[in-house]
Amino acid sequence: MPQKLISLTYHLLQEDQVATKDHLEFSRLLTQITMAARIITQELRRAGLADMLGKTGAVNVQQEEVKKLDEFANETLISACEESGLVFGAASEELKSATHFHLHGRSGAAYAVLFDPLDGSSNTDVNGSLGSIFSIFRRRSLQGVGTDADLLRAGRELFAAGYILYGPSIMLVYSRGLGVHAFTLDPGVGQFFESHYQIRMPAHGAVYSINEGIRRRWQPGIAAFIDRLQSEDSPAGKPYSTRYTGCLTADFHRILLEGGVFLYPEVLGNDGHYSGKLRLLYEAMPLAYLAHNAGGRGSTGLEPILDIQPTSLHQRVGLILGSQAEVHLAEQIISEAVSEKECESRA
Ligand code: AHG
Ligand code: MN
Ligand code: MN
């Protein structure tokens, strides 16, 4: 079977908006991001030989220990954004505040990029799957310099979003709102080639993905939902299988292609309050955008992810992400659980 020969470059050239300035700028920006992905891939492939495993000793704004590969991926993506000349500001999971660029005196660049440079960092030292996730916003106004207000935008305003999955294959998955497409890196050629065009997420699947180890702390309704998926009365009409890698990108990629549901719900903290772990702007939102554009859904259980108006760069949310049938069922069961809790508290 001859290899599919539509390279990312040719794919971008043939898209029907090719003549628009937006599309040409997006093509240049995506080319920069995939160049960064190839550089990160090289480092991942040889990390064990180049003293790039393990921690840097620093703790980031998330109060998480930074891995050497987190730092490398972050620096590589920051450089790619700055050198593009198209990005006025970038925000990263690894940086406390946004970085503003004035390359060649150009601060009028039109785009903001927010990213998780290396997702699934607990997998770095055990050769597990990893990802890079990105959100792209176009500035509302091109007057003056871009501000942080241009970064704190709801998912419905996304210009584009995507991820790179560093697995057995290196894959780029992106959407500009006109479908979700995937490209696979041919390491011999050094180019990404189209491998999945107009991905559609199945209406339901037969897999769920969640960290069962913290079941006792899940927000109300989640345990009842998982019990339902483990029964004959599930959307698949049979008990689901569970798959969980510790890398959101990898777990979502399976759901995108085969259907089902990924959950990282709010969990009960030592302070007695429920809170989310995943970050809205560069984890939950870009993947909910991709899910939505492929026919799926992303929710906190109580509201669609894409409707949330961010108030801070590193804001966290609970996330239920996947096929319509499973996410709607989860929302229904969670809503019932919340109502029951409210009745109990009034009794
Ligand atoms: P990151 O490595 O960027 O901090 O992201 C890790 C996230 C996500 O990739 C994954 O689904 C989740 O954290 C795993 O969390 P647990 O280890 O608590 O299951
Ligand atoms: Mn992450
Ligand atoms: Mn990360």
GROMACS .gro file of C-alpha atoms and ligand atoms in nm:
model
  368
    1MET     CA    1   0.000   0.000   0.000
    2PRO     CA    2   0.177   0.323  -0.109
    3GLN     CA    3   0.225   0.583   0.166
    4LYS     CA    4  -0.024   0.872   0.172
    5LEU     CA    5   0.170   1.163   0.027
    6ILE     CA    6  -0.013   1.471   0.149
    7SER     CA    7   0.245   1.652   0.360
    8LEU     CA    8   0.136   1.904   0.625
    9THR     CA    9   0.276   2.176   0.402
   10TYR     CA   10   0.070   2.064   0.103
   11HIS     CA   11  -0.238   2.011   0.324
   12LEU     CA   12  -0.213   2.372   0.441
   13LEU     CA   13  -0.162   2.498   0.086
   14GLN     CA   14  -0.469   2.319  -0.045
   15GLU     CA   15  -0.711   2.415   0.232
   16ASP     CA   16  -0.981   2.625   0.072
   17GLN     CA   17  -0.907   2.935   0.276
   18VAL     CA   18  -0.555   2.934   0.140
   19ALA     CA   19  -0.589   3.286   0.004
   20THR     CA   20  -0.686   3.445   0.336
   21LYS     CA   21  -0.422   3.627   0.542
   22ASP     CA   22  -0.541   3.443   0.855
   23HIS     CA   23  -0.480   3.107   0.690
   24LEU     CA   24  -0.137   3.199   0.562
   25GLU     CA   25  -0.039   3.324   0.908
   26PHE     CA   26  -0.182   3.010   1.070
   27SER     CA   27   0.015   2.795   0.824
   28ARG     CA   28   0.338   2.973   0.920
   29LEU     CA   29   0.261   2.941   1.292
   30LEU     CA   30   0.171   2.572   1.271
   31THR     CA   31   0.492   2.512   1.076
   32GLN     CA   32   0.686   2.672   1.362
   33ILE     CA   33   0.505   2.458   1.621
   34THR     CA   34   0.575   2.138   1.428
   35MET     CA   35   0.940   2.238   1.393
   36ALA     CA   36   0.953   2.268   1.772
   37ALA     CA   37   0.783   1.928   1.795
   38ARG     CA   38   1.058   1.770   1.585
   39ILE     CA   39   1.326   1.922   1.808
   40ILE     CA   40   1.147   1.800   2.122
   41THR     CA   41   1.109   1.456   1.964
   42GLN     CA   42   1.485   1.434   1.909
   43GLU     CA   43   1.548   1.517   2.276
   44LEU     CA   44   1.288   1.267   2.400
   45ARG     CA   45   1.431   0.992   2.182
   46ARG     CA   46   1.776   1.024   2.340
   47ALA     CA   47   1.690   1.159   2.687
   48GLY     CA   48   1.824   0.852   2.870
   49LEU     CA   49   2.159   0.890   2.697
   50ALA     CA   50   2.195   1.265   2.735
   51ASP     CA   51   2.132   1.308   3.107
   52MET     CA   52   1.791   1.462   3.027
   53LEU     CA   53   1.582   1.242   3.257
   54GLY     CA   54   1.485   1.340   3.608
   55LYS     CA   55   1.414   1.674   3.772
   56THR     CA   56   1.573   2.017   3.746
   57GLY     CA   57   1.527   2.077   4.118
   58ALA     CA   58   1.295   2.373   4.048
   59VAL     CA   59   0.927   2.394   4.142
   60ASN     CA   60   0.696   2.572   3.896
   61VAL     CA   61   0.397   2.799   3.947
   62GLN     CA   62   0.178   2.487   3.969
   63GLN     CA   63   0.384   2.380   4.274
   64GLU     CA   64   0.502   2.084   4.067
   65GLU     CA   65   0.862   1.963   4.041
   66VAL     CA   66   0.993   2.057   3.697
   67LYS     CA   67   1.146   1.778   3.486
   68LYS     CA   68   1.446   1.850   3.264
   69LEU     CA   69   1.232   1.763   2.961
   70ASP     CA   70   0.957   2.005   3.078
   71GLU     CA   71   1.215   2.282   3.076
   72PHE     CA   72   1.356   2.182   2.736
   73ALA     CA   73   1.012   2.161   2.574
   74ASN     CA   74   0.912   2.494   2.724
   75GLU     CA   75   1.224   2.675   2.598
   76THR     CA   76   1.184   2.520   2.252
   77LEU     CA   77   0.820   2.627   2.214
   78ILE     CA   78   0.885   2.977   2.350
   79SER     CA   79   1.163   3.023   2.091
   80ALA     CA   80   0.944   2.888   1.811
   81CYS     CA   81   0.669   3.135   1.899
   82GLU     CA   82   0.906   3.430   1.930
   83GLU     CA   83   1.093   3.356   1.606
   84SER     CA   84   0.766   3.324   1.414
   85GLY     CA   85   0.717   3.702   1.435
   86LEU     CA   86   0.341   3.624   1.450
   87VAL     CA   87   0.301   3.588   1.828
   88PHE     CA   88   0.277   3.892   2.057
   89GLY     CA   89   0.253   3.681   2.373
   90ALA     CA   90   0.285   3.323   2.496
   91ALA     CA   91   0.173   3.158   2.819
   92SER     CA   92   0.304   2.826   2.944
   93GLU     CA   93   0.224   2.586   3.223
   94GLU     CA   94   0.589   2.631   3.324
   95LEU     CA   95   0.585   3.013   3.347
   96LYS     CA   96   0.415   3.220   3.617
   97SER     CA   97   0.308   3.494   3.375
   98ALA     CA   98   0.282   3.546   3.001
   99THR     CA   99   0.592   3.624   2.793
  100HIS     CA  100   0.549   3.919   2.556
  101PHE     CA  101   0.762   3.939   2.239
  102HIS     CA  102   0.882   4.251   2.059
  103LEU     CA  103   1.090   4.075   1.793
  104HIS     CA  104   1.244   4.319   1.545
  105GLY     CA  105   1.042   4.588   1.721
  106ARG     CA  106   0.724   4.416   1.611
  107SER     CA  107   0.481   4.411   1.903
  108GLY     CA  108   0.179   4.425   1.672
  109ALA     CA  109   0.184   4.052   1.611
  110ALA     CA  110  -0.171   3.919   1.598
  111TYR     CA  111  -0.158   3.589   1.790
  112ALA     CA  112  -0.138   3.456   2.143
  113VAL     CA  113  -0.024   3.098   2.204
  114LEU     CA  114  -0.086   2.917   2.533
  115PHE     CA  115   0.066   2.576   2.585
  116ASP     CA  116   0.144   2.284   2.806
  117PRO     CA  117   0.492   2.218   2.669
  118LEU     CA  118   0.515   1.864   2.802
  119ASP     CA  119   0.200   1.690   2.917
  120GLY     CA  120   0.220   1.368   3.117
  121SER     CA  121   0.552   1.450   3.282
  122SER     CA  122   0.518   1.163   3.527
  123ASN     CA  123   0.599   0.943   3.225
  124THR     CA  124   0.932   1.105   3.129
  125ASP     CA  125   1.160   0.863   3.319
  126VAL     CA  126   0.965   0.547   3.235
  127ASN     CA  127   0.945   0.588   2.857
  128GLY     CA  128   0.569   0.655   2.866
  129SER     CA  129   0.364   0.861   2.622
  130LEU     CA  130   0.392   1.240   2.639
  131GLY     CA  131   0.230   1.536   2.463
  132SER     CA  132   0.245   1.907   2.392
  133ILE     CA  133  -0.092   2.087   2.390
  134PHE     CA  134  -0.157   2.436   2.247
  135SER     CA  135  -0.431   2.698   2.219
  136ILE     CA  136  -0.411   2.985   1.969
  137PHE     CA  137  -0.611   3.310   1.998
  138ARG     CA  138  -0.613   3.596   1.750
  139ARG     CA  139  -0.601   3.938   1.919
  140ARG     CA  140  -0.935   4.119   1.934
  141SER     CA  141  -0.775   4.449   1.841
  142LEU     CA  142  -0.447   4.506   1.654
  143GLN     CA  143  -0.417   4.854   1.797
  144GLY     CA  144  -0.120   4.891   2.032
  145VAL     CA  145   0.048   4.598   2.203
  146GLY     CA  146  -0.122   4.273   2.296
  147THR     CA  147  -0.223   4.240   2.661
  148ASP     CA  148  -0.302   3.956   2.898
  149ALA     CA  149  -0.671   4.024   2.830
  150ASP     CA  150  -0.603   3.883   2.481
  151LEU     CA  151  -0.496   3.559   2.652
  152LEU     CA  152  -0.785   3.513   2.896
  153ARG     CA  153  -1.046   3.412   2.638
  154ALA     CA  154  -1.328   3.156   2.637
  155GLY     CA  155  -1.290   2.843   2.423
  156ARG     CA  156  -1.560   2.963   2.182
  157GLU     CA  157  -1.312   3.237   2.078
  158LEU     CA  158  -1.028   2.997   1.994
  159PHE     CA  159  -0.864   3.061   1.657
  160ALA     CA  160  -0.712   2.711   1.655
  161ALA     CA  161  -0.589   2.438   1.891
  162GLY     CA  162  -0.403   2.109   1.877
  163TYR     CA  163  -0.153   1.875   2.028
  164ILE     CA  164   0.154   1.670   1.946
  165LEU     CA  165   0.149   1.313   2.079
  166TYR     CA  166   0.492   1.164   2.142
  167GLY     CA  167   0.413   0.794   2.125
  168PRO     CA  168   0.526   0.504   1.903
  169SER     CA  169   0.437   0.753   1.629
  170ILE     CA  170   0.481   1.127   1.660
  171MET     CA  171   0.145   1.279   1.566
  172LEU     CA  172   0.012   1.630   1.523
  173VAL     CA  173  -0.364   1.676   1.568
  174TYR     CA  174  -0.512   2.023   1.504
  175SER     CA  175  -0.831   2.206   1.421
  176ARG     CA  176  -0.906   2.557   1.300
  177GLY     CA  177  -1.276   2.497   1.348
  178LEU     CA  178  -1.323   2.334   1.007
  179GLY     CA  179  -1.269   1.974   1.109
  180VAL     CA  180  -0.999   1.790   1.301
  181HIS     CA  181  -0.701   1.651   1.113
  182ALA     CA  182  -0.405   1.434   1.216
  183PHE     CA  183  -0.056   1.402   1.072
  184THR     CA  184   0.209   1.141   1.139
  185LEU     CA  185   0.580   1.219   1.133
  186ASP     CA  186   0.779   1.011   0.885
  187PRO     CA  187   1.112   1.003   1.071
  188GLY     CA  188   1.304   0.902   0.759
  189VAL     CA  189   1.174   1.198   0.561
  190GLY     CA  190   1.148   1.438   0.858
  191GLN     CA  191   0.803   1.553   0.743
  192PHE     CA  192   0.452   1.521   0.886
  193PHE     CA  193   0.210   1.348   0.644
  194GLU     CA  194  -0.170   1.354   0.664
  195SER     CA  195  -0.290   1.029   0.823
  196HIS     CA  196  -0.643   1.117   0.941
  197TYR     CA  197  -0.863   1.380   0.762
  198GLN     CA  198  -1.185   1.516   0.917
  199ILE     CA  199  -1.176   1.292   1.226
  200ARG     CA  200  -1.523   1.218   1.367
  201MET     CA  201  -1.552   1.093   1.725
  202PRO     CA  202  -1.793   0.795   1.757
  203ALA     CA  203  -2.126   0.876   1.924
  204HIS     CA  204  -2.022   0.643   2.207
  205GLY     CA  205  -1.728   0.413   2.284
  206ALA     CA  206  -1.651   0.125   2.519
  207VAL     CA  207  -1.357   0.270   2.715
  208TYR     CA  208  -1.333   0.509   3.007
  209SER     CA  209  -1.016   0.673   3.135
  210ILE     CA  210  -0.981   0.798   3.494
  211ASN     CA  211  -0.743   0.771   3.791
  212GLU     CA  212  -0.932   0.516   4.002
  213GLY     CA  213  -0.682   0.560   4.286
  214ILE     CA  214  -0.857   0.879   4.403
  215ARG     CA  215  -1.214   0.742   4.375
  216ARG     CA  216  -1.290   0.834   4.736
  217ARG     CA  217  -1.228   1.202   4.660
  218TRP     CA  218  -1.419   1.238   4.329
  219GLN     CA  219  -1.685   1.508   4.308
  220PRO     CA  220  -2.045   1.389   4.367
  221GLY     CA  221  -2.190   1.176   4.088
  222ILE     CA  222  -1.864   1.051   3.934
  223ALA     CA  223  -1.855   0.719   4.122
  224ALA     CA  224  -2.220   0.652   4.025
  225PHE     CA  225  -2.132   0.733   3.662
  226ILE     CA  226  -1.836   0.494   3.658
  227ASP     CA  227  -2.052   0.224   3.820
  228ARG     CA  228  -2.302   0.275   3.534
  229LEU     CA  229  -2.024   0.235   3.275
  230GLN     CA  230  -1.924  -0.091   3.444
  231SER     CA  231  -2.278  -0.227   3.405
  232GLU     CA  232  -2.485  -0.373   3.121
  233ASP     CA  233  -2.686  -0.047   3.134
  234SER     CA  234  -2.402   0.159   2.984
  235PRO     CA  235  -2.422   0.357   2.655
  236ALA     CA  236  -2.237   0.064   2.493
  237GLY     CA  237  -2.487  -0.186   2.638
  238LYS     CA  238  -2.203  -0.371   2.810
  239PRO     CA  239  -1.936  -0.303   3.076
  240TYR     CA  240  -1.657  -0.067   2.959
  241SER     CA  241  -1.283  -0.135   2.968
  242THR     CA  242  -1.056   0.111   3.144
  243ARG     CA  243  -0.740   0.266   2.994
  244TYR     CA  244  -0.532   0.529   3.183
  245THR     CA  245  -0.174   0.631   3.093
  246GLY     CA  246  -0.121   0.937   3.315
  247CYS     CA  247  -0.087   1.148   2.997
  248LEU     CA  248  -0.403   1.342   2.910
  249THR     CA  249  -0.291   1.379   2.547
  250ALA     CA  250  -0.251   1.004   2.496
  251ASP     CA  251  -0.571   0.916   2.681
  252PHE     CA  252  -0.770   1.176   2.484
  253HIS     CA  253  -0.621   1.063   2.151
  254ARG     CA  254  -0.767   0.714   2.204
  255ILE     CA  255  -1.108   0.864   2.288
  256LEU     CA  256  -1.095   1.098   1.985
  257LEU     CA  257  -1.043   0.806   1.747
  258GLU     CA  258  -1.242   0.527   1.915
  259GLY     CA  259  -1.497   0.706   2.136
  260GLY     CA  260  -1.558   0.677   2.510
  261VAL     CA  261  -1.480   0.920   2.789
  262PHE     CA  262  -1.184   1.069   2.978
  263LEU     CA  263  -1.240   1.214   3.321
  264TYR     CA  264  -1.031   1.416   3.560
  265PRO     CA  265  -1.313   1.538   3.785
  266GLU     CA  266  -1.286   1.783   4.071
  267VAL     CA  267  -1.148   1.608   4.377
  268LEU     CA  268  -1.189   1.683   4.750
  269GLY     CA  269  -0.880   1.861   4.884
  270ASN     CA  270  -0.745   1.864   5.239
  271ASP     CA  271  -0.912   2.206   5.270
  272GLY     CA  272  -1.254   2.040   5.240
  273HIS     CA  273  -1.320   2.195   4.898
  274TYR     CA  274  -1.353   2.028   4.558
  275SER     CA  275  -1.113   2.154   4.288
  276GLY     CA  276  -0.984   2.054   3.946
  277LYS     CA  277  -0.630   1.946   3.860
  278LEU     CA  278  -0.617   2.012   3.485
  279ARG     CA  279  -0.553   2.364   3.356
  280LEU     CA  280  -0.833   2.527   3.158
  281LEU     CA  281  -0.645   2.738   2.902
  282TYR     CA  282  -0.385   2.488   2.781
  283GLU     CA  283  -0.521   2.144   2.869
  284ALA     CA  284  -0.902   2.126   2.906
  285MET     CA  285  -1.001   2.400   2.660
  286PRO     CA  286  -0.791   2.302   2.355
  287LEU     CA  287  -0.894   1.937   2.387
  288ALA     CA  288  -1.260   2.029   2.442
  289TYR     CA  289  -1.234   2.241   2.123
  290LEU     CA  290  -1.098   1.943   1.930
  291ALA     CA  291  -1.362   1.712   2.080
  292HIS     CA  292  -1.637   1.959   1.986
  293ASN     CA  293  -1.508   1.996   1.628
  294ALA     CA  294  -1.496   1.616   1.593
  295GLY     CA  295  -1.857   1.576   1.717
  296GLY     CA  296  -1.780   1.509   2.084
  297ARG     CA  297  -1.816   1.718   2.400
  298GLY     CA  298  -1.612   1.863   2.686
  299SER     CA  299  -1.773   1.956   3.019
  300THR     CA  300  -1.699   2.020   3.386
  301GLY     CA  301  -2.006   1.805   3.449
  302LEU     CA  302  -2.200   2.122   3.521
  303GLU     CA  303  -2.116   2.341   3.217
  304PRO     CA  304  -1.947   2.313   2.876
  305ILE     CA  305  -1.571   2.380   2.895
  306LEU     CA  306  -1.590   2.611   2.591
  307ASP     CA  307  -1.833   2.846   2.771
  308ILE     CA  308  -1.604   2.917   3.068
  309GLN     CA  309  -1.460   3.270   3.079
  310PRO     CA  310  -1.109   3.230   3.227
  311THR     CA  311  -1.013   3.467   3.509
  312SER     CA  312  -0.649   3.357   3.549
  313LEU     CA  313  -0.382   3.196   3.329
  314HIS     CA  314  -0.340   2.877   3.535
  315GLN     CA  315  -0.704   2.832   3.635
  316ARG     CA  316  -0.794   2.465   3.692
  317VAL     CA  317  -1.118   2.283   3.611
  318GLY     CA  318  -1.276   1.941   3.642
  319LEU     CA  319  -1.288   1.774   3.300
  320ILE     CA  320  -1.518   1.518   3.139
  321LEU     CA  321  -1.424   1.478   2.775
  322GLY     CA  322  -1.537   1.243   2.500
  323SER     CA  323  -1.833   1.107   2.309
  324GLN     CA  324  -2.172   1.278   2.332
  325ALA     CA  325  -2.348   0.975   2.490
  326GLU     CA  326  -2.104   0.934   2.779
  327VAL     CA  327  -2.054   1.304   2.855
  328HIS     CA  328  -2.428   1.378   2.850
  329LEU     CA  329  -2.490   1.075   3.078
  330ALA     CA  330  -2.220   1.198   3.318
  331GLU     CA  331  -2.378   1.546   3.324
  332GLN     CA  332  -2.720   1.394   3.398
  333ILE     CA  333  -2.589   1.176   3.685
  334ILE     CA  334  -2.379   1.461   3.831
  335SER     CA  335  -2.676   1.699   3.816
  336GLU     CA  336  -2.891   1.445   4.004
  337ALA     CA  337  -2.616   1.397   4.266
  338VAL     CA  338  -2.581   1.774   4.318
  339SER     CA  339  -2.959   1.811   4.357
  340GLU     CA  340  -2.965   1.527   4.612
  341LYS     CA  341  -2.681   1.690   4.809
  342GLU     CA  342  -2.867   2.022   4.808
  343CYS     CA  343  -3.185   1.851   4.935
  344GLU     CA  344  -2.988   1.677   5.212
  345SER     CA  345  -2.827   2.002   5.318
  346ARG     CA  346  -3.173   2.169   5.336
  347ALA     CA  347  -3.323   1.878   5.534
  348AHG     P1  348   0.143   1.764   3.326
  348AHG     O1  349   0.245   1.656   3.312
  348AHG     O2  350   0.149   1.864   3.214
  348AHG     O3  351   0.143   1.827   3.462
  348AHG     O4  352   0.000   1.697   3.306
  348AHG     C1  353  -0.031   1.582   3.378
  348AHG     C2  354  -0.180   1.572   3.384
  348AHG     C3  355  -0.240   1.497   3.266
  348AHG     O5  356  -0.153   1.477   3.160
  348AHG     C4  357  -0.282   1.363   3.324
  348AHG     O6  358  -0.405   1.322   3.273
  348AHG     C5  359  -0.293   1.391   3.473
  348AHG     O7  360  -0.211   1.503   3.501
  348AHG     C6  361  -0.246   1.274   3.554
  348AHG     O8  362  -0.269   1.308   3.689
  348AHG     P2  363  -0.257   1.194   3.802
  348AHG     O9  364  -0.112   1.155   3.806
  348AHG    O10  365  -0.305   1.263   3.927
  348AHG    O11  366  -0.348   1.082   3.759
  349MN      MN  367  -0.044   1.856   3.126
  350MN      MN  368   0.305   1.982   3.149
   0.00000   0.00000   0.00000
